[in-house]
């Protein structure tokens, strides 16, 4: 196909430029040429579709533009507007709340399962496959299913609670529960992913440590808290960063299950930015919002490196 | 894998573990089961309370109704086309680029790579907004170009990932081949690629999964039903038929089945791929 043509062309180019006897300079030249050529398509793509948009976005954030009229330069007005935008504060609050619920729960539960599956019990592969399944399907499909499960009148979840005499909960119809429900779905979907990473980390713990602990007569709990969790430092660090990044950027689940509602209770920042850019066509303000989110994420990640970076490296 | 252990609590611990795992597995599997069951129920039975677990009869006609309600077959092929193209392109171009960064020497190499890393830090919401405007300028909105081209030539992440693995292969292999007169491309293709099966499989799996399940990008770029991938199609479907849960579940089943089948067959690659990235 196209790829074979391109690759054979490249091969021919290589053969044309190389001759049996070369001076060192020609070698270096040919190597550099290959170097640039090989990375060219990939690099160009990153330039055109990442670098340029980043710069463009920065400029955009300093303008007011609805795509119909020409863009108007407004300097830092978008950013100052944010300080008084009540709904922006609400969406940031929701995003932080959502993250505070999702992140610890997801990490704790997936760590728990990883510890369970790290034992020499039968059926580990099967359990792992089942727990990981929600990860491979789209959040859109998952949301469609959970929206049905959460249905207040006839949803299966309320029916299940009915068995225990609990009256129906308005999972996605009441402001009180909507954010929690959406968070639940995000947790459910992410556990398998984090668990697999934790499992890989657990496998890296040397057996001698367990054997030494056995000799000292340590029980399971002691092993978990004295050996496994400390040595999972780097893994925990990685998982935390990934989970923070994904919770702050939650979008699909909100779009599909609650549309930001009821009221503004599940309006998270990414959804808010989406509305500004593609519903209200406030391109400038939306761009500015996205940069603020980037700044927040950057600071949060930096803080994690500073406080936990020490644990990210260790020598045994 | 069975470990001999003298402690008496051994079997109790195992039983409790199994108990917890079985209950938990039910929680992870039930929504899928429920999706399938609901997809076969007659419309009247959906809103029954108390709900029936199994449909009174398995209405395959629900799926016919779904296919007639939205062009889901077309959307299915859109997903396949976009996902396969992007996966093939990404793996190839990222591998080529990663090889270059890992193995070849040229001026500004490390600076360029740092630039790559920098772009990885920026969240997609920052770039999607200007990209919409750029795609508009190119006239690519509502075309396959917008869905494929920006991703076809690979990403910074893919190159970063593969470069890590290229670095672990000993240089002697390259040098031996070079002495035999092999071109850089031959070294790349005939020698290094076969050694990179695991990371390449991991990247393929990630890219496949990520692209198949991608929602935000097509949401912004595509308006016509004919071009929508399954994720976007399912969302539009829910918008139009929000209470026809039997049809919605059918749509969900259709969008989920390919990935689940790929997953069940290539489970090893999915899970090991994630583990591999985590370690690196």
XYZ file of C-alpha atoms in Angstrom:
596
model
C 0.000 0.000 0.000
C 1.058 3.598 0.441
C 3.325 2.645 3.276
C 5.209 0.066 1.237
C 5.735 2.598 -1.555
C 6.975 5.225 0.882
C 9.292 2.793 2.599
C 10.760 1.467 -0.614
C 11.238 5.007 -1.857
C 13.063 5.800 1.356
C 15.132 2.672 0.907
C 16.053 3.735 -2.583
C 16.939 7.194 -1.332
C 19.200 5.612 1.249
C 20.874 3.392 -1.331
C 21.362 6.313 -3.685
C 23.148 8.361 -1.069
C 25.375 5.617 0.294
C 28.387 4.410 -1.628
C 30.676 1.553 -0.585
C 33.635 3.725 0.450
C 32.809 6.786 2.595
C 34.740 9.309 4.536
C 33.650 9.891 8.149
C 32.052 13.181 7.161
C 29.899 11.581 4.504
C 28.827 8.926 7.013
C 27.770 11.523 9.517
C 25.986 13.463 6.822
C 24.119 10.402 5.628
C 23.223 9.478 9.190
C 21.911 12.948 9.937
C 19.913 12.962 6.743
C 18.330 9.645 7.609
C 17.709 10.927 11.101
C 15.782 13.930 9.903
C 13.944 12.053 7.186
C 12.745 9.293 9.469
C 11.278 11.606 12.005
C 9.942 14.067 9.478
C 6.343 12.833 9.065
C 5.890 12.318 12.787
C 7.567 15.589 13.667
C 5.636 17.571 11.079
C 2.418 16.131 12.448
C 3.352 17.138 15.976
C 4.278 20.622 14.744
C 1.167 21.220 12.702
C -1.305 19.499 14.991
C 0.184 20.205 18.396
C 2.757 23.010 18.456
C 0.977 25.427 16.174
C -2.401 24.934 17.883
C -0.734 25.525 21.244
C 0.684 28.856 20.121
C -2.538 29.704 18.321
C -4.536 28.869 21.426
C -2.436 31.215 23.457
C -3.133 34.056 21.054
C -6.814 33.070 20.956
C -7.083 33.432 24.706
C -6.263 37.099 24.294
C -9.081 37.701 21.830
C -12.835 37.747 21.618
C -13.968 35.758 18.609
C -17.264 34.195 17.607
C -15.983 32.890 14.258
C -18.448 35.042 12.347
C -17.061 38.504 13.020
C -13.313 39.119 12.878
C -11.408 38.402 16.114
C -11.045 41.299 18.495
C -7.923 41.624 20.588
C -8.836 42.139 24.229
C -5.619 41.376 26.056
C -6.112 39.810 29.455
C -9.808 40.654 29.647
C -10.838 37.009 29.314
C -8.731 36.108 32.307
C -10.043 38.931 34.452
C -13.575 37.991 33.470
C -12.995 34.575 34.947
C -12.466 36.060 38.369
C -16.061 37.256 38.442
C -17.642 34.440 36.464
C -19.823 32.619 38.973
C -20.461 29.659 36.733
C -16.742 29.234 36.172
C -16.272 29.011 39.927
C -19.056 26.443 40.084
C -17.514 24.283 37.387
C -14.094 24.426 39.006
C -15.651 23.494 42.317
C -17.484 20.596 40.698
C -14.334 19.398 38.987
C -12.382 19.488 42.226
C -15.176 17.746 44.099
C -15.451 15.135 41.392
C -11.708 14.575 41.553
C -11.695 14.385 45.347
C -14.303 11.638 45.206
C -12.889 9.754 42.229
C -9.159 9.793 42.827
C -8.789 8.307 46.311
C -11.594 5.807 45.749
C -10.233 4.576 42.464
C -6.701 4.258 43.772
C -7.656 2.587 47.042
C -10.034 0.092 45.452
C -7.714 -0.833 42.598
C -4.819 -1.237 45.038
C -7.016 -3.496 47.148
C -7.867 -5.670 44.163
C -4.247 -5.762 43.059
C -3.255 -7.022 46.494
C -6.006 -9.628 46.357
C -4.968 -10.825 42.930
C -1.315 -10.906 43.840
C -1.906 -14.036 45.842
C -1.410 -17.529 44.505
C -5.085 -18.274 44.085
C -6.833 -19.896 41.170
C -8.626 -17.909 38.502
C -6.480 -14.774 38.746
C -6.465 -14.315 34.997
C -10.240 -14.603 34.832
C -10.859 -12.133 37.628
C -8.386 -9.754 36.066
C -10.059 -10.032 32.683
C -13.464 -9.259 34.176
C -12.298 -6.343 36.284
C -10.416 -4.893 33.333
C -13.309 -5.162 30.900
C -14.858 -1.738 31.630
C -11.547 -0.152 30.654
C -11.625 -1.317 27.051
C -15.086 -0.102 26.134
C -15.910 3.518 25.411
C -17.070 5.827 28.175
C -19.930 6.695 25.835
C -21.245 3.133 25.797
C -20.627 2.768 29.529
C -22.554 5.981 30.174
C -25.513 4.857 28.082
C -25.726 1.699 30.176
C -25.309 3.414 33.542
C -27.821 6.127 32.675
C -30.311 3.302 32.321
C -29.170 1.606 35.526
C -29.473 4.895 37.416
C -33.024 5.509 36.209
C -35.037 6.640 39.236
C -38.344 4.914 38.511
C -37.409 1.638 36.841
C -33.626 1.458 37.026
C -32.141 -1.774 38.261
C -30.073 -0.054 40.952
C -33.086 1.344 42.766
C -34.805 -2.010 42.374
C -31.821 -3.627 44.043
C -31.941 -1.105 46.888
C -35.642 -1.805 47.229
C -34.725 -5.297 48.395
C -33.028 -3.743 51.385
C -35.960 -1.447 52.001
C -34.113 1.646 50.798
C -36.407 4.071 49.011
C -35.507 5.043 45.456
C -32.630 7.472 44.997
C -32.645 10.119 42.322
C -29.158 9.153 41.177
C -29.040 11.483 38.221
C -32.239 13.412 38.719
C -31.309 15.185 41.924
C -28.556 17.724 42.442
C -27.482 16.002 45.606
C -26.550 12.716 43.963
C -25.689 13.530 40.369
C -22.024 14.330 40.883
C -21.564 11.257 43.056
C -23.247 9.023 40.470
C -21.095 10.329 37.672
C -18.083 9.834 39.873
C -19.163 6.262 40.565
C -19.172 5.480 36.885
C -15.715 6.996 36.439
C -14.407 4.949 39.369
C -16.020 1.747 38.061
C -14.430 2.234 34.684
C -10.955 3.079 35.908
C -10.350 0.416 38.549
C -9.165 -2.265 36.127
C -6.596 0.033 34.585
C -5.030 1.129 37.858
C -5.189 -2.405 39.211
C -3.142 -3.768 36.321
C -0.455 -1.165 36.888
C -0.375 -1.902 40.602
C -0.111 -5.602 39.878
C 2.864 -4.995 37.634
C 4.450 -2.970 40.405
C 3.766 -5.689 42.961
C 5.381 -8.292 40.755
C 8.552 -6.239 40.883
C 8.950 -6.666 44.621
C 11.782 -9.124 45.281
C 10.834 -12.431 46.891
C 13.624 -12.145 49.432
C 11.709 -9.428 51.208
C 8.685 -11.647 51.628
C 10.850 -14.505 52.793
C 12.648 -12.297 55.296
C 9.278 -11.103 56.570
C 8.104 -14.679 56.926
C 11.164 -15.485 59.003
C 10.383 -12.540 61.239
C 6.894 -13.954 61.587
C 5.111 -11.092 59.901
C 1.422 -11.547 59.156
C -0.378 -10.480 55.989
C -1.336 -7.012 57.213
C 2.236 -6.276 58.228
C 3.489 -7.412 54.843
C 1.033 -5.151 53.074
C 1.832 -2.059 55.057
C 5.527 -2.571 55.655
C 6.643 -4.052 52.358
C 4.130 -3.739 49.565
C 2.791 -0.241 49.978
C 6.159 1.437 50.596
C 7.730 -0.358 47.639
C 4.815 0.581 45.449
C 5.915 4.202 45.831
C 6.839 4.792 42.199
C 3.789 2.924 40.954
C 1.476 4.817 43.284
C 3.055 8.031 42.120
C 2.457 7.187 38.471
C -1.116 6.015 39.059
C -1.938 9.137 41.069
C -0.705 11.446 38.348
C -2.641 9.577 35.658
C -5.817 9.546 37.752
C -5.550 13.253 38.587
C -5.091 14.129 34.935
C -8.037 12.038 33.815
C -10.441 13.217 36.536
C -9.780 16.849 35.753
C -10.521 16.173 32.119
C -13.702 14.169 32.592
C -16.091 14.949 29.782
C -17.740 11.983 28.089
C -19.445 10.736 31.213
C -20.958 14.146 31.991
C -22.054 14.762 28.415
C -23.748 11.391 28.146
C -25.333 10.905 31.556
C -26.283 14.301 32.941
C -25.507 17.038 30.415
C -23.992 19.083 33.196
C -27.169 18.934 35.219
C -29.386 18.838 37.059
C -28.846 22.556 37.454
C -25.109 22.969 37.180
C -24.308 20.201 39.630
C -22.289 18.058 37.242
C -20.960 20.841 35.069
C -17.248 20.100 35.157
C -14.619 22.360 33.665
C -14.062 20.447 30.444
C -17.804 20.455 29.798
C -17.930 24.171 30.536
C -15.100 24.849 28.097
C -16.885 22.752 25.492
C -20.034 24.828 25.937
C -18.171 28.097 25.555
C -16.303 26.991 22.455
C -18.945 25.022 20.603
C -22.286 26.167 21.937
C -21.761 29.852 22.674
C -18.853 30.229 20.240
C -16.783 32.242 22.686
C -13.552 30.913 21.243
C -11.353 33.394 23.078
C -12.863 32.826 26.487
C -12.846 29.065 26.000
C -9.170 29.143 25.059
C -8.379 31.238 28.111
C -10.286 28.776 30.312
C -8.324 25.877 28.868
C -5.050 27.600 29.700
C -6.147 28.154 33.268
C -6.944 24.449 33.545
C -3.536 23.652 32.098
C -1.929 25.914 34.684
C -3.842 24.186 37.489
C -2.866 20.737 36.212
C 0.734 21.835 35.829
C 0.907 23.136 39.375
C -0.815 20.047 40.785
C 1.575 17.741 38.915
C 4.545 19.809 40.044
C 3.347 19.600 43.651
C 3.087 15.845 43.342
C 6.638 15.674 42.060
C 7.859 17.813 44.897
C 6.071 16.002 47.699
C 6.203 12.461 46.419
C 8.999 12.633 43.880
C 11.365 11.327 46.494
C 9.373 8.134 46.671
C 9.426 7.808 42.903
C 12.993 6.628 43.008
C 14.612 4.231 45.335
C 17.559 1.931 45.346
C 17.346 -1.547 46.697
C 2.087 -21.104 40.927
C 0.897 -22.818 44.094
C 3.013 -21.826 47.051
C 3.416 -24.158 49.980
C 2.569 -22.378 53.175
C 2.480 -23.737 56.655
C 0.146 -21.108 58.119
C -3.286 -22.406 58.987
C -5.012 -19.146 57.998
C -3.947 -19.836 54.416
C -7.163 -21.388 53.242
C -9.432 -19.006 55.118
C -7.694 -16.056 53.523
C -8.125 -17.644 50.139
C -11.787 -18.306 50.643
C -12.464 -14.754 51.747
C -10.460 -13.472 48.800
C -12.474 -15.563 46.381
C -15.695 -14.429 47.995
C -14.785 -10.762 47.655
C -13.547 -11.265 44.110
C -16.668 -13.080 43.012
C -18.991 -10.410 44.377
C -16.811 -7.711 42.825
C -16.700 -9.476 39.485
C -20.467 -9.442 39.470
C -20.395 -5.681 39.946
C -18.039 -5.305 36.997
C -19.867 -7.683 34.711
C -23.472 -6.934 35.573
C -23.846 -3.682 33.586
C -22.769 -5.553 30.441
C -25.179 -8.363 31.183
C -27.929 -5.845 31.800
C -27.139 -4.033 28.566
C -27.535 -7.278 26.609
C -30.729 -8.310 28.390
C -32.361 -4.918 27.912
C -31.453 -4.889 24.234
C -33.649 -7.929 23.637
C -36.682 -6.836 25.644
C -39.881 -5.659 24.011
C -40.365 -1.927 24.467
C -43.353 -2.433 26.745
C -41.354 -4.609 29.106
C -38.600 -2.033 29.612
C -40.604 0.174 31.922
C -42.128 -2.607 33.930
C -41.615 -2.444 37.644
C -40.445 -4.691 39.189
C -38.127 -5.190 36.198
C -37.682 -8.639 34.708
C -34.136 -9.937 34.639
C -34.513 -11.983 31.495
C -36.577 -10.796 28.552
C -39.905 -12.591 28.164
C -38.827 -13.243 24.608
C -35.576 -12.487 22.805
C -36.554 -9.873 20.280
C -33.861 -9.839 17.618
C -36.119 -7.408 15.796
C -34.954 -4.726 18.232
C -31.644 -4.764 16.446
C -33.380 -4.365 13.117
C -35.178 -1.356 14.568
C -31.860 0.066 15.762
C -30.308 -0.333 12.335
C -33.279 1.413 10.786
C -33.314 4.202 13.345
C -29.781 5.422 12.732
C -27.177 4.448 10.109
C -25.342 2.371 12.658
C -23.809 -0.009 10.122
C -22.294 2.960 8.330
C -21.051 4.299 11.660
C -19.546 0.930 12.439
C -17.557 1.024 9.225
C -16.524 4.599 9.942
C -15.093 3.486 13.256
C -13.299 0.571 11.643
C -11.894 2.668 8.816
C -10.697 5.496 11.045
C -9.333 3.248 13.781
C -7.435 0.858 11.527
C -5.916 3.628 9.417
C -4.797 5.632 12.397
C -3.417 2.587 14.207
C -1.351 1.438 11.243
C -0.094 4.937 10.516
C 0.714 5.753 14.114
C 2.663 2.585 14.773
C 4.706 2.931 11.610
C 5.543 6.622 11.831
C 6.134 6.615 15.566
C 8.450 3.626 15.227
C 10.407 5.322 12.467
C 10.646 8.518 14.441
C 11.508 6.728 17.682
C 14.287 4.833 15.919
C 15.667 8.093 14.673
C 15.658 9.689 18.107
C 17.058 6.606 19.776
C 19.694 5.524 17.332
C 20.720 8.152 14.837
C 22.821 11.187 15.512
C 22.011 14.545 14.051
C 22.198 18.144 15.173
C 19.447 19.381 17.509
C 18.287 15.826 18.140
C 17.862 16.228 21.883
C 16.341 19.678 21.599
C 13.747 18.413 19.163
C 12.951 15.529 21.473
C 12.489 17.837 24.431
C 10.075 19.833 22.291
C 8.144 16.604 21.745
C 7.981 15.962 25.466
C 6.775 19.492 26.096
C 3.800 19.041 23.798
C 2.805 15.927 25.709
C 2.207 18.021 28.806
C -0.511 20.082 27.218
C -4.021 18.682 27.746
C -6.117 18.009 24.631
C -8.685 20.622 25.548
C -6.101 23.328 24.882
C -5.367 22.142 21.355
C -8.852 21.039 20.281
C -10.270 24.559 20.198
C -7.671 26.024 17.823
C -7.695 22.760 15.875
C -11.376 23.271 15.181
C -10.592 26.662 13.680
C -7.667 25.246 11.711
C -9.752 22.349 10.381
C -12.360 24.876 9.390
C -9.752 26.816 7.429
C -8.575 23.624 5.701
C -12.172 22.805 4.838
C -11.791 19.520 6.661
C -14.703 19.871 9.070
C -17.226 17.103 8.426
C -14.757 15.053 6.389
C -12.682 11.970 7.074
C -9.580 14.159 6.806
C -10.290 15.831 10.129
C -10.756 12.456 11.768
C -7.670 10.789 10.362
C -4.901 13.085 9.180
C -4.023 14.766 12.489
C -3.394 11.339 13.999
C -2.186 9.299 11.074
C 1.444 10.361 11.329
C 1.721 9.417 14.946
C 1.842 11.266 18.204
C 4.533 12.486 20.539
C 3.444 9.920 23.105
C 3.848 6.976 20.743
C 7.305 8.108 19.720
C 8.272 8.648 23.337
C 7.074 5.193 24.318
C 8.826 3.384 21.490
C 12.032 5.345 21.927
C 12.269 4.039 25.493
C 12.256 0.512 24.135
C 14.591 1.180 21.236
C 17.117 2.434 23.778
C 17.158 -0.949 25.466
C 18.347 -2.811 22.384
C 22.132 -3.136 22.264
C 23.894 -1.007 19.670
C 26.053 -3.941 18.577
C 23.252 -5.219 16.406
C 23.077 -1.946 14.521
C 26.810 -1.784 14.115
C 27.120 -5.346 12.874
C 24.457 -4.716 10.294
C 26.047 -1.459 9.214
C 29.341 -3.221 8.640
C 27.496 -5.592 6.365
C 26.434 -2.557 4.398
C 22.825 -2.295 5.521
C 21.065 1.028 5.129
C 19.533 2.684 8.172
C 16.103 1.771 6.997
C 17.062 -1.875 6.599
C 18.468 -1.910 10.124
C 15.239 -0.393 11.321
C 12.949 -2.687 9.439
C 14.747 -6.000 9.339
C 16.551 -6.017 12.660
C 15.066 -3.717 15.257
C 11.375 -4.020 14.460
C 11.265 -7.797 14.960
C 12.784 -7.254 18.412
C 10.161 -4.706 19.353
C 7.113 -6.931 19.053
C 5.906 -6.301 22.614
C 6.094 -2.487 22.646
C 4.723 -2.315 19.109
C 1.825 -4.524 20.114
C 1.270 -2.338 23.175
C 1.196 0.838 21.104
C -1.145 -0.787 18.582
C -3.508 -1.817 21.331
C -3.493 1.634 22.926
C -4.010 3.394 19.653
C -6.743 0.995 18.603
C -8.571 1.309 21.892
C -8.094 5.051 22.147
C -9.256 5.749 18.628
C -12.223 3.376 18.684
C -13.454 4.946 21.906
C -12.630 8.546 21.012
C -15.596 10.861 21.493
C -14.673 14.488 21.996
C -12.739 14.896 18.763
C -15.434 13.527 16.416
C -18.033 15.417 18.456
C -16.333 18.675 17.566
C -15.353 17.848 13.991
C -18.298 15.918 12.553
C -21.945 16.840 12.120
C -23.236 14.520 9.402
C -24.507 11.112 10.413
C -22.816 9.472 7.440
C -19.367 10.229 8.839
C -19.934 9.671 12.523
C -18.002 6.923 14.261
C -19.877 4.678 16.677
C -19.202 6.732 19.799
C -20.640 9.877 18.284
C -23.421 7.880 16.651
C -24.420 6.384 19.963
C -24.499 9.836 21.538
C -26.739 11.197 18.769
C -28.880 8.106 19.110
C -29.370 8.801 22.796
C -30.232 12.378 21.945
C -32.965 11.308 19.563
C -34.338 8.195 21.228
C -33.570 8.982 24.842
C -36.205 6.719 26.350
C -36.077 3.862 23.868
C -33.720 2.010 26.125
C -34.073 -1.313 24.301
C -32.766 0.344 21.139
C -30.117 2.332 22.989
C -28.793 -0.805 24.612
C -28.719 -2.455 21.194
C -26.652 0.437 19.906
C -24.355 0.112 22.886
C -23.948 -3.612 22.230
C -22.989 -2.942 18.624
C -20.421 -0.356 19.625
C -18.976 -2.530 22.359
C -18.813 -5.944 20.685
C -15.769 -5.369 18.410
C -13.560 -4.052 21.166
C -14.652 -6.754 23.599
C -13.980 -9.480 21.046
C -10.562 -7.995 20.258
C -9.985 -7.793 24.001
C -10.983 -11.370 24.724
C -8.697 -12.692 22.007
C -5.757 -10.413 22.668
C -6.196 -9.955 26.397
C -2.565 -10.599 26.954
C -1.576 -7.657 24.759
C -4.082 -5.266 26.300
C -3.092 -5.945 29.852
C 0.616 -6.365 29.290
C 0.632 -3.226 27.194
C -0.749 -1.179 30.059
C 1.650 -2.777 32.513
C 4.552 -2.096 30.169
C 3.754 1.592 29.935
C 3.358 1.855 33.648
C 6.793 0.488 34.270
C 8.466 2.734 31.753
